[in-house]
Coordinates of C-alpha atoms in Angstrom, one line a residue:
X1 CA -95.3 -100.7 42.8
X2 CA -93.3 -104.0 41.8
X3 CA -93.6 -103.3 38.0
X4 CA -93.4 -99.7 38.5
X5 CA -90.4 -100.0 40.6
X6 CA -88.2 -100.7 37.1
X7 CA -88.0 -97.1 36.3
X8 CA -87.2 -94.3 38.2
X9 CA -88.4 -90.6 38.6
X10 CA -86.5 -88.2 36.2
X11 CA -85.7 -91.3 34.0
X12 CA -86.1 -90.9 30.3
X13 CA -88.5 -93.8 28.6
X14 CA -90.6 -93.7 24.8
X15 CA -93.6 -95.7 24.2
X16 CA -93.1 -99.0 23.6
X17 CA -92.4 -100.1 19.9
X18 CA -92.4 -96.1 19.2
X19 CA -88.6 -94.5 20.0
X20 CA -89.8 -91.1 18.7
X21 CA -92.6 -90.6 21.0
X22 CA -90.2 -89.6 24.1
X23 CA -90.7 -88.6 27.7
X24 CA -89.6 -87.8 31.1
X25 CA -90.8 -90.0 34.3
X26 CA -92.6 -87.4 36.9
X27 CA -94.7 -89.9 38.6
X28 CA -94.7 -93.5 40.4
X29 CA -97.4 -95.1 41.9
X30 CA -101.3 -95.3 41.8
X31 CA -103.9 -93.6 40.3
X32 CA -107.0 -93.3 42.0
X33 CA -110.0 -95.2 40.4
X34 CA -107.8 -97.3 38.7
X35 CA -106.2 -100.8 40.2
X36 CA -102.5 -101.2 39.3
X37 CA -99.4 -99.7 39.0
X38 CA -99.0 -96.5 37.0
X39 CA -95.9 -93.7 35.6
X40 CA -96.5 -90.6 34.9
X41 CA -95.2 -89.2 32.2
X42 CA -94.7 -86.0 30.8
X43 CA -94.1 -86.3 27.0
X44 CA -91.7 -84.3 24.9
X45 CA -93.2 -81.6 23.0
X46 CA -95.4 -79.8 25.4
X47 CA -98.1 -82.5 23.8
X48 CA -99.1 -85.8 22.9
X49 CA -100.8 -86.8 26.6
X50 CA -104.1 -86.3 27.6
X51 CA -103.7 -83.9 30.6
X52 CA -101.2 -81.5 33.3
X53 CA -100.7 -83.9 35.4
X54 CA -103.9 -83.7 37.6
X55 CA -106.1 -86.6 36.8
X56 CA -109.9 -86.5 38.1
X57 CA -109.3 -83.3 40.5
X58 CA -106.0 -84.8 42.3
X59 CA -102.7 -83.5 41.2
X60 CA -99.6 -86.1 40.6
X61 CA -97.5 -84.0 39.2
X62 CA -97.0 -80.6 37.1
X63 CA -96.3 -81.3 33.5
X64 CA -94.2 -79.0 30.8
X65 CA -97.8 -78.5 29.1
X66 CA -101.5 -78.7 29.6
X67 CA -101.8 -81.6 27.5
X68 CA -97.9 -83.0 27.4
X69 CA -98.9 -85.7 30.7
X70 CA -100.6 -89.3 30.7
X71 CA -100.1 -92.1 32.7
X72 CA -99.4 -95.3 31.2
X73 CA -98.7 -98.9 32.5
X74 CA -94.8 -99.9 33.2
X75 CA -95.3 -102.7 29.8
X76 CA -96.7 -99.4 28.0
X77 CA -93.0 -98.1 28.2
X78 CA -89.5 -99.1 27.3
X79 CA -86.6 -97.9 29.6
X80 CA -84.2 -98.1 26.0
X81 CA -81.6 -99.9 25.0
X82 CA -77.4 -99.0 25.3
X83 CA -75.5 -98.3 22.4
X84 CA -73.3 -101.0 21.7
X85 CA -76.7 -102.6 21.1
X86 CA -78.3 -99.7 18.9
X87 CA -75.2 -99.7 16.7
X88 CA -75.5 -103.4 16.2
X89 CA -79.3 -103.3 15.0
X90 CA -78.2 -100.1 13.1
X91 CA -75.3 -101.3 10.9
X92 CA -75.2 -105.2 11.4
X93 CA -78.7 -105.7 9.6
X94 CA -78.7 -107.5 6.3
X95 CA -82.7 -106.0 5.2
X96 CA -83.2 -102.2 5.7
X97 CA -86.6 -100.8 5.0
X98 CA -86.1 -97.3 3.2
X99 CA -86.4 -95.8 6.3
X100 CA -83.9 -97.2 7.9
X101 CA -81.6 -96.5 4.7
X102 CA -83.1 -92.8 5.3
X103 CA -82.0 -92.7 8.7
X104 CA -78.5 -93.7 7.5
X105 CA -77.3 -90.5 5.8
X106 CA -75.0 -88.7 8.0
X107 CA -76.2 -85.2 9.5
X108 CA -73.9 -82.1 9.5
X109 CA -74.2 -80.1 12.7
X110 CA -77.1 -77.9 11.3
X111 CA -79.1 -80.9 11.1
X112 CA -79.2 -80.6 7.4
X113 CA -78.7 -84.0 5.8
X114 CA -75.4 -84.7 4.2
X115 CA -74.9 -87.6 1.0
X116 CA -71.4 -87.8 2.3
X117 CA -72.3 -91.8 2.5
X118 CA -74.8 -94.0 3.3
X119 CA -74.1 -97.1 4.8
X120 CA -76.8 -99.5 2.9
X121 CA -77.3 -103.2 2.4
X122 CA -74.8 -103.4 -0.3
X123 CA -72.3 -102.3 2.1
X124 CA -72.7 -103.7 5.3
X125 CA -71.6 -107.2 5.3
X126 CA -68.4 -106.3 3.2
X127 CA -67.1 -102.9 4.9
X128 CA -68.3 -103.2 8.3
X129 CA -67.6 -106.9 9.1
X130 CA -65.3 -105.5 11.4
X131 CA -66.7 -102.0 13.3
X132 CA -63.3 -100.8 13.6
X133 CA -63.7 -99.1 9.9
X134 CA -66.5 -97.4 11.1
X135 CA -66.0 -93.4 11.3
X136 CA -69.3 -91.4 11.2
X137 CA -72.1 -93.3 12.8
X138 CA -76.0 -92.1 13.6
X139 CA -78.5 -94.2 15.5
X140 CA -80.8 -91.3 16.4
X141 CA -84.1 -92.1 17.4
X142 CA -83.5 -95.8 18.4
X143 CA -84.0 -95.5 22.3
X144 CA -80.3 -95.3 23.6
X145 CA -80.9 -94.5 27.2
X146 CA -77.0 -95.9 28.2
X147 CA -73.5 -96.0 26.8
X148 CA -73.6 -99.9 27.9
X149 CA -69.9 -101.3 29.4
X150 CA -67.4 -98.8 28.3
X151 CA -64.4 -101.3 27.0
X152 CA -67.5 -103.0 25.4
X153 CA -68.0 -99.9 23.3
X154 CA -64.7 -99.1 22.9
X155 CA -63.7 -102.9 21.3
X156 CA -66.9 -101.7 19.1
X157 CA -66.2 -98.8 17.2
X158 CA -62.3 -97.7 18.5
X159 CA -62.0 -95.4 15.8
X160 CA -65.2 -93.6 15.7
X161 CA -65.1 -89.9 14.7
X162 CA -68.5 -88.4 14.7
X163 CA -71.4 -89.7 16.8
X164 CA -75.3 -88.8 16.1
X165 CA -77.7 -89.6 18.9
X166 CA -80.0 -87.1 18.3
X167 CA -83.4 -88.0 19.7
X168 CA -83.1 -90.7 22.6
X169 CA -83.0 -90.7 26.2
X170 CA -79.7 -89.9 27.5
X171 CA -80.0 -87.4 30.2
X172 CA -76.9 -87.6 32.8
X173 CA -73.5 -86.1 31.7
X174 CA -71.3 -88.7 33.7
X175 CA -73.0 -91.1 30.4
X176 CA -71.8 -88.1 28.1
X177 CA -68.1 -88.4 29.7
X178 CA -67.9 -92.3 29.9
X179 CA -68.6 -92.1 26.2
X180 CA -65.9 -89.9 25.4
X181 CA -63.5 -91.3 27.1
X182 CA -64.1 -94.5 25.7
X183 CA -64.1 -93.4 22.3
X184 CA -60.7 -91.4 22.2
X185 CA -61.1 -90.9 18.4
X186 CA -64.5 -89.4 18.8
X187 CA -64.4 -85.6 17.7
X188 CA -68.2 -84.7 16.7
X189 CA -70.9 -85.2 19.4
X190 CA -74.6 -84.6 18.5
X191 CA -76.8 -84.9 21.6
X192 CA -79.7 -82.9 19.8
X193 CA -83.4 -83.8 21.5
X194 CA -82.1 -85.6 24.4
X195 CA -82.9 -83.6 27.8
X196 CA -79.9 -83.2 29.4
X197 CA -79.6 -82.4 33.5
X198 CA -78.0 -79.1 34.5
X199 CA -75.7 -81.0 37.2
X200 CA -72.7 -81.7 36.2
X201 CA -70.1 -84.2 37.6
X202 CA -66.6 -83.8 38.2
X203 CA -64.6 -85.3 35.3
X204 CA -61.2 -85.7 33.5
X205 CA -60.6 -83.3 30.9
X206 CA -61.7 -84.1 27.4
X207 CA -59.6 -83.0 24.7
X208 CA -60.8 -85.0 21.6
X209 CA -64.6 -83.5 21.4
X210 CA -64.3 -80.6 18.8
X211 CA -67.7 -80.4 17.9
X212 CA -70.8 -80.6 20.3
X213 CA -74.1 -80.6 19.9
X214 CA -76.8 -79.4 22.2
X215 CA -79.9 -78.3 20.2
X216 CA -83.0 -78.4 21.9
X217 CA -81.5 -80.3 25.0
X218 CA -83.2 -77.9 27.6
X219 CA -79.7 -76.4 28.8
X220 CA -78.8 -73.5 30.8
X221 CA -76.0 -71.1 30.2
X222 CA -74.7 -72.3 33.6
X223 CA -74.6 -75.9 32.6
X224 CA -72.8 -74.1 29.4
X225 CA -69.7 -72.7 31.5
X226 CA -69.4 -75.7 33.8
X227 CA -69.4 -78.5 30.9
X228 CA -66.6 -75.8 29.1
X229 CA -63.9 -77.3 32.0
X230 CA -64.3 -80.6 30.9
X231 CA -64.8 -80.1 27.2
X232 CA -61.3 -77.6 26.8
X233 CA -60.6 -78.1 23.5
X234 CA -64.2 -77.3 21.6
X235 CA -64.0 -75.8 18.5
X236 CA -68.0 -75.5 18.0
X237 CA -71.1 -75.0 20.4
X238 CA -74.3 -75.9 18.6
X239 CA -77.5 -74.5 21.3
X240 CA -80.0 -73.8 18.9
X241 CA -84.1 -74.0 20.5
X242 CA -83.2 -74.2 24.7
X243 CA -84.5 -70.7 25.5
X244 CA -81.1 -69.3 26.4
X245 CA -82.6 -65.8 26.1
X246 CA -80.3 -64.7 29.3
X247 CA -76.5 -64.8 29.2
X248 CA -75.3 -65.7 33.1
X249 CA -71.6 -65.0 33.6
X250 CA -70.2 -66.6 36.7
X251 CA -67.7 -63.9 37.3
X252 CA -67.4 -60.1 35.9
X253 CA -69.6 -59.2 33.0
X254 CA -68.2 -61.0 29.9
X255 CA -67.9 -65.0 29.0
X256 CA -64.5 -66.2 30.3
X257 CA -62.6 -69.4 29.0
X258 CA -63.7 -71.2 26.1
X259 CA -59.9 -69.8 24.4
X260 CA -60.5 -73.1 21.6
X261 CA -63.9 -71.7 20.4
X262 CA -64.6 -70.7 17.1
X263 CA -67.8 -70.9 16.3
X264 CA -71.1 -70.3 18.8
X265 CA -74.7 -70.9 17.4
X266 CA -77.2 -69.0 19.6
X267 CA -80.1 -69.8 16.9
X268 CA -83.6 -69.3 17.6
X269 CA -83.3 -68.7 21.4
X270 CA -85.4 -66.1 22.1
X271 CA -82.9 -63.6 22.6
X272 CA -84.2 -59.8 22.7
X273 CA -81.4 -57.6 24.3
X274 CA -78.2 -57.0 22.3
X275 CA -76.8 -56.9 25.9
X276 CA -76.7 -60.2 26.2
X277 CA -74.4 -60.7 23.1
X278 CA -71.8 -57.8 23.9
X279 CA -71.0 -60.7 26.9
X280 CA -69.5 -62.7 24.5
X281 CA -67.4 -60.3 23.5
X282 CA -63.8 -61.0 24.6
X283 CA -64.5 -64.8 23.8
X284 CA -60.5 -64.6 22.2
X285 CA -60.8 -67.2 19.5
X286 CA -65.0 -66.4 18.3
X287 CA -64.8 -66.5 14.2
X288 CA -68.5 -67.2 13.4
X289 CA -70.8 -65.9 16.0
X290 CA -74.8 -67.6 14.4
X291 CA -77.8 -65.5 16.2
X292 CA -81.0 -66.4 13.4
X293 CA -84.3 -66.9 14.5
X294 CA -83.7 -64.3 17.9
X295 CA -86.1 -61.3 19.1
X296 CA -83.3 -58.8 18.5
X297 CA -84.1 -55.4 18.0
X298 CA -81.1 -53.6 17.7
X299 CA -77.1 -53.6 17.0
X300 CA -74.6 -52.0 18.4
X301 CA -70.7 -52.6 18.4
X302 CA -69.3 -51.8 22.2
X303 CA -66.8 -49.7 21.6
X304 CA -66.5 -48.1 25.0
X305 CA -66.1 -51.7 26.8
X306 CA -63.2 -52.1 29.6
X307 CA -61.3 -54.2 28.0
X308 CA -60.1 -57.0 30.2
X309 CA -55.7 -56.7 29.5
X310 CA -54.4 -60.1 28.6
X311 CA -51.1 -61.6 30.6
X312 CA -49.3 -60.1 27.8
X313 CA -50.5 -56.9 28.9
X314 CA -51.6 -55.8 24.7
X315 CA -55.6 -54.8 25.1
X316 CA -58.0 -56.4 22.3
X317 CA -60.8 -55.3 21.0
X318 CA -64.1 -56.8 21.6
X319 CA -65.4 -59.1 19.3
X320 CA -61.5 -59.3 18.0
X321 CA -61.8 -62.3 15.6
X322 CA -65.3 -62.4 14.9
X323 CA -65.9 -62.8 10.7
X324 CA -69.5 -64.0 10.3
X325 CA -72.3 -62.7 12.2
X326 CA -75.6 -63.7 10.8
X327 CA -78.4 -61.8 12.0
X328 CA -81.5 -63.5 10.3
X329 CA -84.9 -63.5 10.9
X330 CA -84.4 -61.2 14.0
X331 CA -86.2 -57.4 14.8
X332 CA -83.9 -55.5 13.5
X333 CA -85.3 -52.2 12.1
X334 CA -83.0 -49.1 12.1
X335 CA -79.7 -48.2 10.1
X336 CA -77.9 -47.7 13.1
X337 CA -77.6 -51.0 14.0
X338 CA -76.4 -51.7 10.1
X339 CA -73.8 -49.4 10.3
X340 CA -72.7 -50.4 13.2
X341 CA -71.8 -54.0 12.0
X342 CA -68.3 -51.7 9.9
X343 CA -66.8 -50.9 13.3
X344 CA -66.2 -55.2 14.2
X345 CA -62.7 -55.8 13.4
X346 CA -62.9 -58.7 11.6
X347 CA -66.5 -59.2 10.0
X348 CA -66.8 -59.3 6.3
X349 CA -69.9 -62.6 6.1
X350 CA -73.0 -60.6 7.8
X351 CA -76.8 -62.0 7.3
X352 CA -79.8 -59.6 8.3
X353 CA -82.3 -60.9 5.7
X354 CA -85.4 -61.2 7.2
X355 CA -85.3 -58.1 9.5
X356 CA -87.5 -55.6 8.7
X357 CA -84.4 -53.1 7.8
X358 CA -83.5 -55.4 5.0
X359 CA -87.0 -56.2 3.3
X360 CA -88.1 -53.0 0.8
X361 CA -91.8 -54.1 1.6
X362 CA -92.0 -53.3 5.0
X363 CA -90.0 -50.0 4.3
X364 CA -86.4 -51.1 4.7
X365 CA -83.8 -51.0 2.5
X366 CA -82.6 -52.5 -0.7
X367 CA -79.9 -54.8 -1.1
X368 CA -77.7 -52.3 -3.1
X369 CA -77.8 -49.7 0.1
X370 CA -77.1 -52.5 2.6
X371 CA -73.8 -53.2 0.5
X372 CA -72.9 -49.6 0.1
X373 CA -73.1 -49.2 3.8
X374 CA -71.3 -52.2 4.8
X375 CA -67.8 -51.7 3.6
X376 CA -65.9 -53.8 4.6
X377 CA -68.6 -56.8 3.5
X378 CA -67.3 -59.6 1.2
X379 CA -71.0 -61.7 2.1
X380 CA -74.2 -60.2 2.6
X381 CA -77.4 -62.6 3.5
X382 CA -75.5 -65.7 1.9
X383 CA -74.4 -64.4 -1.7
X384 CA -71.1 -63.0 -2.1
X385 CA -70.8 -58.9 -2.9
X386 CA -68.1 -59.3 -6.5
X387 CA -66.0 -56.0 -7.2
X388 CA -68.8 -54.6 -9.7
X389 CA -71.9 -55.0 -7.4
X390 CA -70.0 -53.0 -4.7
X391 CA -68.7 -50.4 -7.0
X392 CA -72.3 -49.9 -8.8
X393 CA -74.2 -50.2 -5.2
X394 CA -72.2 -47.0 -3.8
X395 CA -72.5 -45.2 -6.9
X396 CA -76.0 -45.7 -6.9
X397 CA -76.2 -45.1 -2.8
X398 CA -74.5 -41.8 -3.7
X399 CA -76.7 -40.7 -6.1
X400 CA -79.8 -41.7 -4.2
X401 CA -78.3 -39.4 -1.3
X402 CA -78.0 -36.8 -3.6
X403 CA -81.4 -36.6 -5.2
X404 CA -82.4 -36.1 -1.3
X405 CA -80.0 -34.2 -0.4
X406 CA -81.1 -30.6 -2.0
X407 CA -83.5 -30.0 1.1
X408 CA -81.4 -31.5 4.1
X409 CA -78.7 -30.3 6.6
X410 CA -75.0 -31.8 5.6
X411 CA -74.8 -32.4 9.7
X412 CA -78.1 -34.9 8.9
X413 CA -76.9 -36.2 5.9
X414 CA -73.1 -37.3 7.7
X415 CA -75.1 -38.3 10.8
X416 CA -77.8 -40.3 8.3
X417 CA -75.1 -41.9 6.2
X418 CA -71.5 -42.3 7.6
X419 CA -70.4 -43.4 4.2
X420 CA -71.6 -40.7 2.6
X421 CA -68.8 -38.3 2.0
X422 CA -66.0 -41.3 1.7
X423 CA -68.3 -43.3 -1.1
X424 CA -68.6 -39.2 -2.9
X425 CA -65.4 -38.9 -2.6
X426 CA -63.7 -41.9 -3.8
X427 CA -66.2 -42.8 -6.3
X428 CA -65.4 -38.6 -7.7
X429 CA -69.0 -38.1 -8.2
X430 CA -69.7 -34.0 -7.7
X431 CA -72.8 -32.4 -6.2
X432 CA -74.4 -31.8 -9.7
X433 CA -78.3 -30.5 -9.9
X434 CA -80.5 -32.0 -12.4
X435 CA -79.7 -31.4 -15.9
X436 CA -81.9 -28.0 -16.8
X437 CA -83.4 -27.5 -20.5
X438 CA -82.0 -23.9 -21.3
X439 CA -78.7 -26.2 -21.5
X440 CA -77.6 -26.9 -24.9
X441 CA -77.7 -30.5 -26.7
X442 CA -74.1 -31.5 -25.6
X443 CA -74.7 -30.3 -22.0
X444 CA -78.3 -32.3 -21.8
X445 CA -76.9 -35.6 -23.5
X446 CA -74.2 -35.6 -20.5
X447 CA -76.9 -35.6 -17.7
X448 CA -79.0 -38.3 -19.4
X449 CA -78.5 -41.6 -17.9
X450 CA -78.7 -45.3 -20.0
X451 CA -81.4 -47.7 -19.1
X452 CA -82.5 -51.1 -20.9
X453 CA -86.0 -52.0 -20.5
X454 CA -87.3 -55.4 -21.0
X455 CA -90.8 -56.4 -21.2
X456 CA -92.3 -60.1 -20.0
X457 CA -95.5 -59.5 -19.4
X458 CA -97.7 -62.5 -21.1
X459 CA -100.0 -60.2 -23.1
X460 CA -97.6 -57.8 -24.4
X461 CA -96.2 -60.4 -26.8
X462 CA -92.9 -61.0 -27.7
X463 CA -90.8 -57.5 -27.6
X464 CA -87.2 -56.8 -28.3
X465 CA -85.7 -55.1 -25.3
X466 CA -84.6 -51.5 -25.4
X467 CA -82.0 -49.3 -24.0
X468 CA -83.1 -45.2 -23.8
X469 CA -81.3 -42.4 -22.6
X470 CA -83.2 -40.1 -20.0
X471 CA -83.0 -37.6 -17.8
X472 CA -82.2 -38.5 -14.0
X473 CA -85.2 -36.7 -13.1
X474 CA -87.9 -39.2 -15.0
X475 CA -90.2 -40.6 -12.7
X476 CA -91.6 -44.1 -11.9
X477 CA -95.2 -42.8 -13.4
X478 CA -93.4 -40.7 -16.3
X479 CA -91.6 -44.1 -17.0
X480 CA -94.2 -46.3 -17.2
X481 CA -96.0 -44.0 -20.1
X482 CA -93.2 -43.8 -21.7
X483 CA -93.0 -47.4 -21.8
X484 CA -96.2 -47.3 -23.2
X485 CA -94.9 -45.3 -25.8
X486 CA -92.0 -47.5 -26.6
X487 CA -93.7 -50.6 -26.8
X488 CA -96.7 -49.6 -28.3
X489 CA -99.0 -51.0 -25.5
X490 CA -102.2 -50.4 -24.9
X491 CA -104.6 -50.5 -21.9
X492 CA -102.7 -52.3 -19.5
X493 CA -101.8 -51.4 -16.5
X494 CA -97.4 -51.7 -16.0
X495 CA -95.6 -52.5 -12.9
X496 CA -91.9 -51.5 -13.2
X497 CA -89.5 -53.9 -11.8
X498 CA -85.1 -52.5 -11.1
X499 CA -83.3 -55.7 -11.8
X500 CA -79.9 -56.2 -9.3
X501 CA -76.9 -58.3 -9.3
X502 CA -77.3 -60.3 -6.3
X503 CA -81.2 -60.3 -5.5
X504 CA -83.0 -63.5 -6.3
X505 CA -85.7 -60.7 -6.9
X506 CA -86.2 -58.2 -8.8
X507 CA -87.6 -54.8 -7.0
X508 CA -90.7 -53.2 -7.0
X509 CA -90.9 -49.4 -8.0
X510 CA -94.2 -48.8 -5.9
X511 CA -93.3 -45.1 -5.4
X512 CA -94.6 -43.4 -8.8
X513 CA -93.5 -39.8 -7.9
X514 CA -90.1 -40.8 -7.3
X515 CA -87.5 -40.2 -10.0
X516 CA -84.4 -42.5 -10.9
X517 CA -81.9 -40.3 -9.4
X518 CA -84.0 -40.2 -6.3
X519 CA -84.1 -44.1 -6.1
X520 CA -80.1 -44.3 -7.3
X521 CA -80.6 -45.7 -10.6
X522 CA -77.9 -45.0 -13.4
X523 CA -76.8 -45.8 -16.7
X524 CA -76.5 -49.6 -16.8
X525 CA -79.4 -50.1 -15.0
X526 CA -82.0 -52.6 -15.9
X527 CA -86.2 -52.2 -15.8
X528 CA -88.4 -54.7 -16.1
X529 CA -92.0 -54.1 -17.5
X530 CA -94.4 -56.4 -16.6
X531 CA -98.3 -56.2 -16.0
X532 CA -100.5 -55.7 -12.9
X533 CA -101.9 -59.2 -12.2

């Protein structure tokens, strides 16, 4: 055990001479069979060991993953370095390989890289000479297991700003703490892949960290709520990939404190139940609330909440503040929960791409109805809704309500489309019924609505566009022959395409029995003929 005996179960090590290949110390001692001293270690991942942690029919310890545990020798292993040191091999080296120069760029808090400067070769020696210019730094991935001697780090870098450590082996907060404190300047904190205990120690309140980063950190939403006393002043909460799928309020049923918060990213968390969300909803200071990548079915804005009355004695709503909500890549599949999103106070940035409400292909809607039902919606899915898209998306919502309309109760229609009768009525559109024949020339060329059709298909040749008049009531299939018609084309088969201001994409008009006024096209529109592949 004498070798053995330099690390210490729970300690974070990475295989020697490899900082990326990480893991967590679960066992010390010997192995049967083999002569020596062993650790068991369970590598990050859920894989890159050879086993659970049960080696020849004895069990030594239960590993994350059937394949995530090996045991290695104690010179297999490195126990890391402190940062003082990692900063000094970072930015004090006069040859960088290109990865190293890589490595360099600094990384915003979405882990998307950022050209905002990289600190190269043909810097260093002139800038840096002394740290004290140094104001963004990253040494991720280089094996910091220890913030070193605090006054050592402080006479380092004493005006550093924003700190990247993603991906080595801190693990204890009272680290976290001594490294704030000793950096006063400090603001941004990125802590992303280090495995962070859920104990936390007493410590003096921390008012410079705005920013903090805890992606894939294996956190729980208790250590959330006790590290919020020490950390007073945050501005955002990054806890993207640590399962937080369950919301656990100390006290009452909504998220107390946090008054500094702006934004909160819940990404990719495996959250299911909107209930877990509507506990966040007195958080007084929330702007920009990020919930991608989640299991979320539906929406649903609680309006009926007991609202918790401020020392000022003035109720708020919930969610008071909130502007952005993005809503990406969830399970959302009903209107309901779109229509919903008009009733928060405050939101006009919403994303719900990816849900199978907002893609046409699994039967969900187009972008011009989500626009037309969210009203109050300056940014839908990233691109911003101008004056004209909004005005043409609720005309065209209207009139794809009314083509439907004919058959349907009014009750159905108001409960199916809250907007309904405000878009009618504002817009001045009138119940009208398709334009009939026995109506003379003037009446008929009133009804007729202006379309420009544009063919790129490859073996139609080169073909002016064209804009026609026709009646509201021309369907898909009665389109495409007349396209045929128009363009003189011969055996090939069309596929009609509505171009829209604000899709990438145009959309496909699968449905050939459905007519324009049915699908809410109107004069301005344009069609896209192209050829079945």
């Amino acid at each position: 055990m004498a070798a053995a005996a330099g690390f210490r179960l729970g300690q974070r090590v990475h295989a020697a001479g490899d900082p990326r290949r990480a893991g967590t110390v679960r066992y010390l001692g010997p192995v049967d069979g083999h002569a020596g001293d062993w650790v068991g270690v369970d590598w990050d991942g859920g894989a890159g060991g050879r086993h659970d942690g049960s080696l020849a029919g004895r069990r030594y310890f239960a590993a994350a993953g059937e394949r995530s545990a090996s045991f290695a020798r104690p010179a297999a292993l490195s126990a890391g370095i402190a940062l003082p040191d990692a900063l000094r091999l970072r930015y004090r080296v006069d040859d960088f390989t290109k990865e190293e120069q890589d490595e360099m760029y600094v990384f915003s808090t979405s882990q998307k890289r950022v050209s905002v400067e990289l600190v190269g070769k043909n810097k260093v020696w002139e800038k840096l000479k002394n740290f004290d210019e140094l104001l963004c730094a990253s040494v991720s991935f280089m094996g910091v297991s220890s913030i070193g001697v605090p006054e050592e780090l402080h006479d380092l870098v004493p005006n550093l700003r924003q700190l990247d450590l993603t991906g080595n082996l801190l693990s204890q907060w009272q680290d976290i703490f001594s490294l704030c404190q000793a950096l006063a300047s400090l603001e941004v904190l990125d802590l992303t892949n280090n495995t962070m205990e859920n104990d936390v120690v007493e410590s003096p309140l921390l008012k410079n960290i705005r920013v903090l980063v805890l992606n894939n950190c294996g956190v729980t939403w208790e250590l959330v709520e006790n590290i919020a006393v020490p950390f007073a002043c945050l501005n955002e909460v990054h806890l993207i990939w640590n399962k937080l799928n369950i919301i656990t309020t100390p006290v009452g049923k909504f998220v107390k404190g946090f008054d500094t918060l702006r934004l909160l990213n819940l990404e990719d968390n495996n959250i299911d139940s909107w209930d877990e969300i509507v506990k966040l909803s007195y958080l007084r200071s929330l702007e920009q609330l990020h919930l991608n990548k989640n299991m979320i079915k539906h929406v649903m804005y609680p309006s009926n909440l007991p609202s918790p009355v401020p020392s000022d004695g003035t109720a708020v709503p919930p969610f008071e503040k909130l502007q952005v909500l993005l809503l990406g890549s969830n399970e959302i599949d009903d209107f309901p929960s779109v229509d919903s999103l008009n009733l928060f106070p405050s939101l006009t940035d919403v994303r719900i791409s990816d849900n199978p409400i907002a893609d046409p292909s699994k039967g969900g809607a187009p972008r011009f109805v989500l626009v037309a039902r969210l009203g109050k919606v300056k940014i839908l899915n990233g691109s911003e809704v101008s004056a004209r898209e909004r005005r043409e998306a609720e005309i065209r919502y209207v009139r794809l309500v009314l083509g439907k309309a004919e058959s349907t109760d009014p009750e159905v229609i108001k409960r199916l489309h809250p907007r309904f009768a405000e878009l009618k009525a504002f817009h001045g559109i009138e119940d009208e019924k398709p334009t009939s024949r026995t109506l003379g020339p003037q009446k008929m060329a009133s009804g007729l609505i202006s379309i420009t059709l544009r063919c790129v298909g490859a073996s139609m040749g080169e073909k002016q566009p064209l804009t026609k008049k026709l009646p509201p009531t021309t369907t898909v299939g009665k389109l495409k022959s007349l396209c045929d018609s128009f363009f003189k084309l011969k055996d090939i088969k069309l596929r009609l395409f509505l171009e829209e201001e604000g899709c990438p994409l145009p959309q496909l008009l699968e449905e050939e029995t459905a007519s324009l006024m049915e699908l809410g096209i109107g004069t301005g529109a344009t069609i896209i003929v192209d050829e079945e592949s």
